[in-house]
Amino acid sequence: MSYQAPIKDMLFVMNELAGLQQVSQLPGCEDATLDTVEAVLEENAKFCGEVVAPLNGPSDKEPSFWHDGEVTTSAGFKVAFQAFGESGWQGIQHPQEFGGQGLPKLVGTPCTEMLNAASISFALVALLTDGAIEALLTAGSDEQKALYLEPLITGKWTGTMNLTEPQAGSDLAAVRTRAVPQGDGTYKIFGTKIYITYGEHDMAENIIHLVLARTPDAPPGVKGISLFIVPKFLVNADGTPGARNDAHCVSIEHKLGIKASPTAVLQFGDNGGAIGTLVGEENRGLEYMFIMMNAARFGVGMQGIGLAERAYQQAAAFAKERIQSRDLAGSSGPVAIINHPDVRRMLMSMRSQTEAARALAYVGAGISDIAHYHADEATRKASLAVYEYLVPIIKGWSTEMSENVTRDGVQVHGGMGFIEETGAAQHYRDAKILTIYEGTTAIQANDLVGRKTVRDGGATAKSIIAQVRATEAALGEAQGADLAAIRKQLALGSTALEEVVDFVVANAKLDVKGVFAGSVLYLKLAGIVLGGWQMARAALVAQQKLDAGEGDAAFLRAKIATARFFADHILSGAGGLRSAIVEGSAGVLALEVEQF
Amino acid sequence: MSYQAPIKDMLFVMNELAGLQQVSQLPGCEDATLDTVEAVLEENAKFCGEVVAPLNGPSDKEPSFWHDGEVTTSAGFKVAFQAFGESGWQGIQHPQEFGGQGLPKLVGTPCTEMLNAASISFALVALLTDGAIEALLTAGSDEQKALYLEPLITGKWTGTMNLTEPQAGSDLAAVRTRAVPQGDGTYKIFGTKIYITYGEHDMAENIIHLVLARTPDAPPGVKGISLFIVPKFLVNADGTPGARNDAHCVSIEHKLGIKASPTAVLQFGDNGGAIGTLVGEENRGLEYMFIMMNAARFGVGMQGIGLAERAYQQAAAFAKERIQSRDLAGSSGPVAIINHPDVRRMLMSMRSQTEAARALAYVGAGISDIAHYHADEATRKASLAVYEYLVPIIKGWSTEMSENVTRDGVQVHGGMGFIEETGAAQHYRDAKILTIYEGTTAIQANDLVGRKTVRDGGATAKSIIAQVRATEAALGEAQGADLAAIRKQLALGSTALEEVVDFVVANAKLDVKGVFAGSVLYLKLAGIVLGGWQMARAALVAQQKLDAGEGDAAFLRAKIATARFFADHILSGAGGLRSAIVEGSAGVLALEVEQF
């Protein structure tokens, strides 16, 4: 099944909702003119649609495999990744001084979406490499930057994140991997890491592992973790790969989905010690790893959106082709199933949630650019707070959404959806990892409650809700049943969100378990209200353009209808979520452990 | 992962909610005494837990396979099915005169749940055989009954349902398979049938295919379909299997889940014609097939409930064993993840939805027994209307629920859930067929709207809602915050359901597409309100027993807490569904086909 990047919707969101013009005026972002951006998106769409997307189905059927410590990736992956690096796509957001294109996040984000829509398994190698680049840019020494960044940014090498250990899972306090200083500035690393995405593969000439480990006298817990660079091949002073390091892949996992992406168990130091160099300072590894993780979390949110778009396109195409049963309103013979109301409802649900999550993520990317590039420090700081509030929502909600959307994608296909050859089932299987890796939805939700809401007493959340109210007011001045219906649900939703923020702030200390019992529900509520807000803004812009006789009328009317659907069908769930959060902790916490 | 049948909950529901005592007093049900029922459930639990459940994981990894027209089923299936038949489990609900045990549906239903919790793939052969038995009991000639029923009921042979054809899907009007009369009372059958569950296998000595086909002069559409018995081996007059019939399996499907259950493509008549005999009268095949389908639809609902229970048990066991991160309320070291509030929330969500769906289904089974066995015709008729209203809800809602529950089951496991060896992912994959086969959720919802609601002007729905109101009134007289919270959500839910029934009845003719745009949402709303009603009834009974100092206090308090959770977290979604149904059709139907 082919993939056509929704460039028209992407550009609409970038221009009308996410402030591309303002971003392009930030110092350092001057290259992001509308013409350039359109050209970048079109080139990227071509690459993703023609080179990567055709690999997605076949690579699921013939996934990467392990043999004698090496991993052979699926047919076509190596060649495609070389083309990806050579075309500059790995470097789109990274600094020009290290070989990147230096474009703002708002421009990189749709490219990330397209690559993931084309193949999540393929895109993961780029996502992890982006994370390694971010960590080195922030905390690497000048020597490390000189040695590693250019080959990573140009796609000659790839990067990994090594956090999880068999006994530790998400609990980094339990990390046991050891780093023993050798007195020459290097360390020997000993330990086992699991769930290492692209921990071993044949697509690049070197793999740069970023590894969390403890030095001998490190304090216990998360305050005693340091970050090390442990390359697969040690790097000579001239930048060429040298001796094989003592870091070996002992197996890869047999997974529900993303089968083409090898998930490695890595053994460090079984033959004398893997040589690593410290990144930044000792015992600050977690802090640096969070840099990688925050970039990766936003990226995983984009995986959810890309996958949802792909599943939507496949379901819509099937529904237009599949002829079955008569039209309910009467027809001379069987009709395409897209004419059956419940199929239409599922397609609108898929489409509207994908568009809402896309809009929220792109708006987040634009705010991130302001936080990064704006000349005024206060503006940067305020934008950073908003962006950081949005990251767990973009990650958590977009991925939860993608589970629902890929489920509906199978359902639209009926019995054929359950047959693997159709391809819809792959999306459903692939989606299930997105709510788990880079921090489960619960971990995102804990971040949203603790660091992002309670810490500032709800101030950032309230500042965003105030903007939602402004959109409600603008809707109140507009005409028409659709905008009125959208306004009604947005008002109910923002009130629910405000009540929940108040509840969370007021009770986080008094009743910590009662508040965290609703943390995921708060994240979902924030997702639908803020996603619904972006859909409402889109509908307002569309109505204004229609009133002014500007633009593609059919496209703009579809925007309004999709926003209306989202309001009535998705945002209308806000009240139920509010009840579950504010009144529902008693039921969550009543039973004793032994009663389960 | 093992499976322990929840016999205590099953008996609570049967006794306190589904009226086992009243059922056991019906003419023909006298054997269903409490002692007998307990013994049957315990024996069945032992068989399912010890013999069938251990096959579930291994048979997913080494599924049934096709070779030269034959299918070899997974290791252990053949022996287990022989034991199943010999122990009398296939015959539990079927007449004693043909070798069955003749127990009421209320007793057969928990057995169905247990078998499906043990292995859906295995249980499917029994489910399809039950359907064939029901059709022959209703429409078969005395000769056919004498020839086929005893071996089917005792598990020597199995049955299949042959509806779907490649071009037809769910649209039976498009059936093309031909049946040519031979003048000797037999017909020759020619055609291709797809998605035939256990259409070929090695677990029994014969397979009795029930096949929809058209006679030469049949009218077009669904009114020209007849039902035929087409055995794999023709049956001699003495009941022994004879010559191989011209019905052959040309392939089996490669599926997302239920991999151990072979899904066959059957070719009838490629070598001269498959010999069949007519069931009942010509052109009434659809009517007979609906008998099979209605039994099978209820059975698929039980598959959802059994699978949800299995996934819940696995997740709860994992959450009690897996140690990770400190307790939010403070702890000296990492704790079992069941202590983390969001894990607890997911487990309660899984548990409460499973219990609610079980209660509703068992109540439905009890009503079916009254409809079948009661001495008074008016009572039978009234009960039949209620049962038929409930069937699409039990099928549709229980299976949609099982998708959510198995998803949470993976999520509780974190990264390990995505690894196939853990087993949680299998449940997630297996669940996805349940909302599709035996009629998708949309087809159930169309039935609920058309035949079950609009046809009697909402009278049956309203009679049920009146019973919900009586429970609300009883809750109003009870004490305590939990029952008050349950009452609040039940009142909101039943009001929403009543408004939706009124909307559906009022608009089904005026705005057919607008009503059907919300049909699945109506089904889900009915599911949570009627499931919530059963949970409320259970909580009332539990409170009364606690007040009287009767029963197991911990069990009864857990019932109340689980009902409270269901009310706050699941039933609280009723208002959002109401909005989406009553106000949401504009968004569903606004776009033109070419805009997708």
Tab-separated table of N, CA, C and O in Angstrom, chain A residues 240-305:
chain	number	residue	atom	x	y	z
A	240	THR	N	38.661	7.768	11.273
A	240	THR	CA	38.308	6.499	10.624
A	240	THR	C	38.023	5.437	11.693
A	240	THR	O	38.571	5.488	12.789
A	241	PRO	N	37.152	4.497	11.396
A	241	PRO	CA	36.884	3.422	12.358
A	241	PRO	C	38.095	2.514	12.501
A	241	PRO	O	38.755	2.189	11.510
A	242	GLY	N	38.398	2.139	13.765
A	242	GLY	CA	39.562	1.303	14.037
A	242	GLY	C	39.152	-0.064	14.565
A	242	GLY	O	38.276	-0.723	13.983
A	243	ALA	N	39.771	-0.459	15.687
A	243	ALA	CA	39.574	-1.818	16.215
A	243	ALA	C	38.136	-2.042	16.675
A	243	ALA	O	37.458	-1.113	17.125
A	244	ARG	N	37.711	-3.304	16.589
A	244	ARG	CA	36.376	-3.686	17.087
A	244	ARG	C	36.378	-3.570	18.603
A	244	ARG	O	37.276	-4.100	19.270
A	245	ASN	N	35.381	-2.880	19.142
A	245	ASN	CA	35.272	-2.701	20.589
A	245	ASN	C	34.597	-3.925	21.213
A	245	ASN	O	33.933	-4.713	20.509
A	246	ASP	N	34.722	-4.059	22.511
A	246	ASP	CA	34.160	-5.228	23.212
A	246	ASP	C	32.691	-4.988	23.600
A	246	ASP	O	32.314	-5.033	24.763
A	247	ALA	N	31.890	-4.691	22.609
A	247	ALA	CA	30.449	-4.481	22.779
A	247	ALA	C	29.774	-5.336	21.718
A	247	ALA	O	29.929	-5.076	20.521
A	248	HIS	N	29.050	-6.358	22.166
A	248	HIS	CA	28.564	-7.352	21.217
A	248	HIS	C	27.075	-7.632	21.403
A	248	HIS	O	26.564	-7.654	22.519
A	249	CYS	N	26.450	-7.869	20.265
A	249	CYS	CA	25.015	-8.187	20.269
A	249	CYS	C	24.855	-9.693	20.433
A	249	CYS	O	25.292	-10.459	19.570
A	250	VAL	N	24.254	-10.104	21.542
A	250	VAL	CA	24.121	-11.541	21.790
A	250	VAL	C	22.786	-12.111	21.303
A	250	VAL	O	22.654	-13.324	21.139
A	251	SER	N	21.811	-11.245	21.074
A	251	SER	CA	20.541	-11.716	20.504
A	251	SER	C	19.691	-10.515	20.133
A	251	SER	O	19.999	-9.388	20.539
A	252	ILE	N	18.650	-10.750	19.348
A	252	ILE	CA	17.643	-9.708	19.138
A	252	ILE	C	16.277	-10.293	19.493
A	252	ILE	O	16.105	-11.513	19.519
A	253	GLU	N	15.330	-9.410	19.774
A	253	GLU	CA	14.039	-9.844	20.301
A	253	GLU	C	13.070	-10.253	19.185
A	253	GLU	O	13.127	-9.744	18.072
A	254	HIS	N	12.153	-11.135	19.553
A	254	HIS	CA	11.048	-11.567	18.694
A	254	HIS	C	9.815	-10.776	19.126
A	254	HIS	O	9.247	-11.027	20.175
A	255	LYS	N	9.436	-9.782	18.323
A	255	LYS	CA	8.488	-8.768	18.792
A	255	LYS	C	7.135	-8.829	18.083
A	255	LYS	O	7.006	-9.362	16.989
A	256	LEU	N	6.163	-8.191	18.738
A	256	LEU	CA	4.813	-8.049	18.170
A	256	LEU	C	4.831	-7.232	16.880
A	256	LEU	O	4.107	-7.533	15.933
A	257	GLY	N	5.624	-6.186	16.854
A	257	GLY	CA	5.664	-5.303	15.681
A	257	GLY	C	7.047	-4.717	15.484
A	257	GLY	O	8.014	-5.200	16.080
A	258	ILE	N	7.105	-3.668	14.658
A	258	ILE	CA	8.394	-3.068	14.228
A	258	ILE	C	9.462	-4.152	14.123
A	258	ILE	O	10.578	-4.008	14.631
A	259	LYS	N	9.111	-5.198	13.373
A	259	LYS	CA	9.976	-6.382	13.325
A	259	LYS	C	11.259	-6.134	12.548
A	259	LYS	O	12.256	-6.822	12.764
A	260	ALA	N	11.205	-5.200	11.609
A	260	ALA	CA	12.401	-4.962	10.801
A	260	ALA	C	13.465	-4.201	11.586
A	260	ALA	O	14.630	-4.206	11.219
A	261	SER	N	13.058	-3.556	12.656
A	261	SER	CA	14.017	-2.809	13.474
A	261	SER	C	14.603	-3.747	14.527
A	261	SER	O	13.878	-4.233	15.391
A	262	PRO	N	15.908	-4.008	14.473
A	262	PRO	CA	16.489	-4.967	15.419
A	262	PRO	C	16.553	-4.396	16.827
A	262	PRO	O	17.048	-3.289	17.031
A	263	THR	N	16.016	-5.123	17.790
A	263	THR	CA	16.033	-4.736	19.196
A	263	THR	C	17.037	-5.649	19.899
A	263	THR	O	16.774	-6.827	20.107
A	264	ALA	N	18.168	-5.068	20.257
A	264	ALA	CA	19.326	-5.891	20.626
A	264	ALA	C	19.495	-6.043	22.126
A	264	ALA	O	19.154	-5.152	22.908
A	265	VAL	N	20.035	-7.189	22.506
A	265	VAL	CA	20.656	-7.359	23.813
A	265	VAL	C	22.154	-7.152	23.584
A	265	VAL	O	22.755	-7.854	22.766
A	266	LEU	N	22.736	-6.167	24.283
A	266	LEU	CA	24.155	-5.865	24.094
A	266	LEU	C	24.932	-6.257	25.341
A	266	LEU	O	24.540	-5.945	26.464
A	267	GLN	N	26.041	-6.916	25.085
A	267	GLN	CA	26.916	-7.349	26.162
A	267	GLN	C	28.180	-6.499	26.076
A	267	GLN	O	28.868	-6.520	25.055
A	268	PHE	N	28.457	-5.740	27.130
A	268	PHE	CA	29.650	-4.892	27.162
A	268	PHE	C	30.693	-5.537	28.067
A	268	PHE	O	30.406	-5.848	29.230
A	269	GLY	N	31.888	-5.739	27.534
A	269	GLY	CA	33.025	-6.094	28.384
A	269	GLY	C	33.199	-7.557	28.692
A	269	GLY	O	33.915	-7.898	29.628
A	270	ASP	N	32.600	-8.453	27.907
A	270	ASP	CA	32.798	-9.879	28.176
A	270	ASP	C	34.209	-10.340	27.839
A	270	ASP	O	34.657	-11.377	28.305
A	271	ASN	N	34.919	-9.566	27.014
A	271	ASN	CA	36.273	-9.956	26.620
A	271	ASN	C	37.283	-8.901	27.054
A	271	ASN	O	38.057	-8.380	26.251
A	272	GLY	N	37.209	-8.496	28.315
A	272	GLY	CA	38.235	-7.591	28.844
A	272	GLY	C	37.758	-6.171	29.092
A	272	GLY	O	38.442	-5.408	29.774
A	273	GLY	N	36.596	-5.831	28.549
A	273	GLY	CA	36.086	-4.477	28.797
A	273	GLY	C	35.908	-3.698	27.506
A	273	GLY	O	36.797	-3.668	26.651
A	274	ALA	N	34.733	-3.061	27.384
A	274	ALA	CA	34.480	-2.203	26.233
A	274	ALA	C	35.031	-0.817	26.548
A	274	ALA	O	34.810	-0.293	27.635
A	275	ILE	N	35.750	-0.239	25.609
A	275	ILE	CA	36.369	1.055	25.874
A	275	ILE	C	35.384	2.177	25.582
A	275	ILE	O	34.754	2.222	24.520
A	276	GLY	N	35.252	3.063	26.582
A	276	GLY	CA	34.347	4.189	26.432
A	276	GLY	C	34.982	5.477	26.913
A	276	GLY	O	35.962	5.455	27.657
A	277	THR	N	34.392	6.598	26.467
A	277	THR	CA	34.834	7.891	26.996
A	277	THR	C	33.635	8.582	27.633
A	277	THR	O	32.489	8.438	27.176
A	278	LEU	N	33.935	9.316	28.691
A	278	LEU	CA	32.888	9.991	29.458
A	278	LEU	C	32.309	11.168	28.662
A	278	LEU	O	33.056	11.940	28.054
A	279	VAL	N	31.004	11.309	28.698
A	279	VAL	CA	30.356	12.496	28.125
A	279	VAL	C	30.086	13.459	29.274
A	279	VAL	O	29.465	13.084	30.280
A	280	GLY	N	30.568	14.679	29.133
A	280	GLY	CA	30.344	15.682	30.186
A	280	GLY	C	31.012	15.263	31.484
A	280	GLY	O	32.131	14.747	31.487
A	281	GLU	N	30.270	15.460	32.597
A	281	GLU	CA	30.843	15.150	33.903
A	281	GLU	C	30.290	13.833	34.451
A	281	GLU	O	29.192	13.424	34.105
A	282	GLU	N	31.052	13.232	35.348
A	282	GLU	CA	30.579	12.031	36.027
A	282	GLU	C	29.299	12.338	36.819
A	282	GLU	O	29.124	13.453	37.322
A	283	ASN	N	28.434	11.343	36.907
A	283	ASN	CA	27.208	11.392	37.721
A	283	ASN	C	26.139	12.353	37.176
A	283	ASN	O	25.141	12.591	37.848
A	284	ARG	N	26.375	12.890	35.985
A	284	ARG	CA	25.338	13.739	35.378
A	284	ARG	C	24.716	13.048	34.152
A	284	ARG	O	24.075	13.691	33.324
A	285	GLY	N	24.899	11.740	34.085
A	285	GLY	CA	24.450	11.008	32.897
A	285	GLY	C	22.954	11.068	32.667
A	285	GLY	O	22.484	11.165	31.527
A	286	LEU	N	22.207	11.036	33.750
A	286	LEU	CA	20.760	11.018	33.596
A	286	LEU	C	20.262	12.319	32.956
A	286	LEU	O	19.389	12.309	32.087
A	287	GLU	N	20.871	13.392	33.411
A	287	GLU	CA	20.534	14.714	32.873
A	287	GLU	C	20.773	14.761	31.356
A	287	GLU	O	19.931	15.239	30.584
A	288	TYR	N	21.924	14.236	30.924
A	288	TYR	CA	22.219	14.238	29.487
A	288	TYR	C	21.288	13.279	28.742
A	288	TYR	O	20.860	13.561	27.618
A	289	MET	N	21.018	12.152	29.383
A	289	MET	CA	20.151	11.179	28.731
A	289	MET	C	18.758	11.772	28.528
A	289	MET	O	18.089	11.466	27.541
A	290	PHE	N	18.346	12.620	29.460
A	290	PHE	CA	17.036	13.259	29.299
A	290	PHE	C	17.002	14.167	28.081
A	290	PHE	O	15.948	14.359	27.477
A	291	ILE	N	18.144	14.720	27.713
A	291	ILE	CA	18.184	15.518	26.477
A	291	ILE	C	17.830	14.632	25.288
A	291	ILE	O	17.007	14.985	24.444
A	292	MET	N	18.481	13.465	25.263
A	292	MET	CA	18.168	12.524	24.185
A	292	MET	C	16.706	12.102	24.262
A	292	MET	O	16.015	12.018	23.259
A	293	MET	N	16.266	11.836	25.490
A	293	MET	CA	14.924	11.299	25.645
A	293	MET	C	13.865	12.320	25.285
A	293	MET	O	12.847	11.973	24.688
A	294	ASN	N	14.099	13.580	25.642
A	294	ASN	CA	13.076	14.574	25.316
A	294	ASN	C	12.928	14.752	23.820
A	294	ASN	O	11.818	14.864	23.300
A	295	ALA	N	14.078	14.764	23.126
A	295	ALA	CA	13.995	14.821	21.664
A	295	ALA	C	13.322	13.554	21.143
A	295	ALA	O	12.453	13.610	20.269
A	296	ALA	N	13.696	12.428	21.712
A	296	ALA	CA	13.140	11.156	21.240
A	296	ALA	C	11.650	11.055	21.558
A	296	ALA	O	10.877	10.500	20.774
A	297	ARG	N	11.241	11.603	22.698
A	297	ARG	CA	9.811	11.532	23.046
A	297	ARG	C	8.959	12.303	22.055
A	297	ARG	O	7.914	11.814	21.613
A	298	PHE	N	9.402	13.499	21.707
A	298	PHE	CA	8.681	14.238	20.673
A	298	PHE	C	8.666	13.404	19.387
A	298	PHE	O	7.636	13.293	18.715
A	299	GLY	N	9.803	12.803	19.069
A	299	GLY	CA	9.902	11.983	17.857
A	299	GLY	C	8.959	10.788	17.875
A	299	GLY	O	8.366	10.447	16.847
A	300	VAL	N	8.799	10.174	19.033
A	300	VAL	CA	7.878	9.035	19.117
A	300	VAL	C	6.433	9.509	18.935
A	300	VAL	O	5.619	8.819	18.316
A	301	GLY	N	6.138	10.695	19.452
A	301	GLY	CA	4.824	11.270	19.166
A	301	GLY	C	4.597	11.387	17.660
A	301	GLY	O	3.522	11.048	17.146
A	302	MET	N	5.629	11.833	16.952
A	302	MET	CA	5.510	11.931	15.490
A	302	MET	C	5.369	10.555	14.844
A	302	MET	O	4.742	10.420	13.791
A	303	GLN	N	5.962	9.536	15.460
A	303	GLN	CA	5.759	8.176	14.942
A	303	GLN	C	4.289	7.803	14.990
A	303	GLN	O	3.752	7.218	14.048
A	304	GLY	N	3.652	8.155	16.111
A	304	GLY	CA	2.227	7.859	16.243
A	304	GLY	C	1.416	8.563	15.160
A	304	GLY	O	0.511	7.973	14.555
A	305	ILE	N	1.750	9.813	14.911
A	305	ILE	CA	1.009	10.602	13.919
A	305	ILE	C	1.261	10.068	12.510
A	305	ILE	O	0.330	9.900	11.716
